[in-house]
Phi, psi and omega in degrees: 000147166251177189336285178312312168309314145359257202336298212287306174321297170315346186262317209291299196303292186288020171226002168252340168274020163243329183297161186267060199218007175091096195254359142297294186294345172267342176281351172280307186255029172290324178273336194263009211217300173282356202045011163324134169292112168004132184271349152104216174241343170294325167269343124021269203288327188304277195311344174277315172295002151267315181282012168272306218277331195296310180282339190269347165311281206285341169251043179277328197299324182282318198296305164298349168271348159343283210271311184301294195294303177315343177281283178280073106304314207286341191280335215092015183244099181265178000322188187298324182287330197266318200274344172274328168318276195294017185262323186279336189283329187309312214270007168264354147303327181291306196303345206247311133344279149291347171276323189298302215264316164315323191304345195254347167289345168281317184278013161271314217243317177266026168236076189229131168338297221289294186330336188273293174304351149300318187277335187298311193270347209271294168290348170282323173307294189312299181322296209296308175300329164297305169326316180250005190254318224267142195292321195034051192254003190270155161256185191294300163313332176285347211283129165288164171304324184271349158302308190294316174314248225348310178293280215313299157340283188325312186315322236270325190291321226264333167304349191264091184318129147122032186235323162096083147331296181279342171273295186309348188260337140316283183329285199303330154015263187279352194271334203266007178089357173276187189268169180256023147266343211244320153337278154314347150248338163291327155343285174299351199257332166307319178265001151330273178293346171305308215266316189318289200300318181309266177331335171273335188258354162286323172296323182295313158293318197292359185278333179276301183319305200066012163319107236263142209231174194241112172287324180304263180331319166265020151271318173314283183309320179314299160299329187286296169333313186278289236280339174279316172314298199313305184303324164302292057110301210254338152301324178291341184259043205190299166316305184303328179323301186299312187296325198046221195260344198298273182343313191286316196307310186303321172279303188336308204287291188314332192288274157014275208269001190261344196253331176286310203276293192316311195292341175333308199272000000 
């Protein structure tokens, strides 16, 4: 790849994937729209290992009291960090699940432009109506065992390019009554384990491909990846209060009706 792919790919992965705008469907059409080659699984796995160390970095202080409470859980010591620990591993089953039994029916048939400007504008809608809709008075500790499905199942959806992991698991949220800071950071704590698996079944073809790999380049991409991440990361959450979702929704739809008229002409 060269330099500018590098960059560019690497900016893409780390700032859309915590923003609600899809970081599969923008990392898809650079090959299908520039004709760029597959970046392959190897700057994959690299750029998910950066935007992994950007959330748990930026969340280290919740993750180890997390990690801590889910250990004495197992003693009989409950609480609110402990019972949100299983609720985020629980609710990381459907994806993992449905991405196992799914996978080769999403790479024939849905990871296509059109399938991406449909699901971009279709879930850009949903965010957005939820949004102006939505009560917003819970935090992430209110949540129920069937609140956590509830997300979790919706992550589940997200396999679906152009549908946005962190916007569907915000939607489903904001429909459950959290707030969209409250929304958004289970979100971001929900792609913890998201991002492992995605990145561990990725590592895993490239140890089977055996493929001789540009270490620079998936260091590169790695470091571009955290650093974009993190800052995404630390701006959305600083912002979404004031801002809400209108912003996220508004690019979706141009992204969208903008992606129908190119395959269009």
């Amino acid at each position: 790849m060269s330099i500018l792919e590098i960059f560019i790919l690497a900016l893409i992965q780390g700032f859309t994937e915590f923003l609600p705008v899809s970081s599969s469907a923008h990392l898809i059409l650079p090959s299908q729209i520039l004709g760029w080659n597959d970046q392959g699984l190897a700057f994959d796995v690299a750029v998910h290992i950066g935007t992994l160390l950007a959330v748990v970095i930026y969340f280290r202080k919740e993750v180890f009291t997390l990690l801590g409470a889910w250990g004495a859980s197992f003693t009989g010591k409950h609480n609110g960090e402990s019972r949100l620990a299983w609720f985020i591993l629980l609710g990381s089953i459907p994806l993992g699940l449905a991405g196992f039994l799914g996978k080769d029916f999403i790479e024939l048939y849905l990871r296509s432009a059109w399938v991406i400007a449909a699901s971009t504008i279709i879930f850009g809608l949903l965010l957005w109506w939820v949004d102006v809709k939505a009560k917003q008075v819970k935090d992430e500790y209110e949540l129920t065992l069937s609140n956590a499905l509830f997300i979790g199942l919706s992550q589940a959806i997200a396999l679906i390019p152009g549908t946005s992991r962190s916007g569907i698991t915000m939607t489903a949220g904001l429909m459950l009554g959290m707030t969209r800071e409250s929304a958004a950071r289970y979100s971001f704590l929900l792609s913890i384990p998201a991002i492992i698996m995605s990145g561990g079944y990725m590592a895993l073809g490239f140890l089977d491909e055996g493929v001789v790999v540009n270490w620079s380049e998936l260091g590169y991409g790695a470091i571009l990846s955290f650093v974009s991440a993190y800052l995404c990361i630390t701006f959305f959450l600083k912002v979404i209060s004031k801002m809400g979702m209108l912003p996220f929704v508004i690019y979706r739809l141009l992204l969208g009706a903008g992606l129908i008229i190119f395959l269009s002409v």
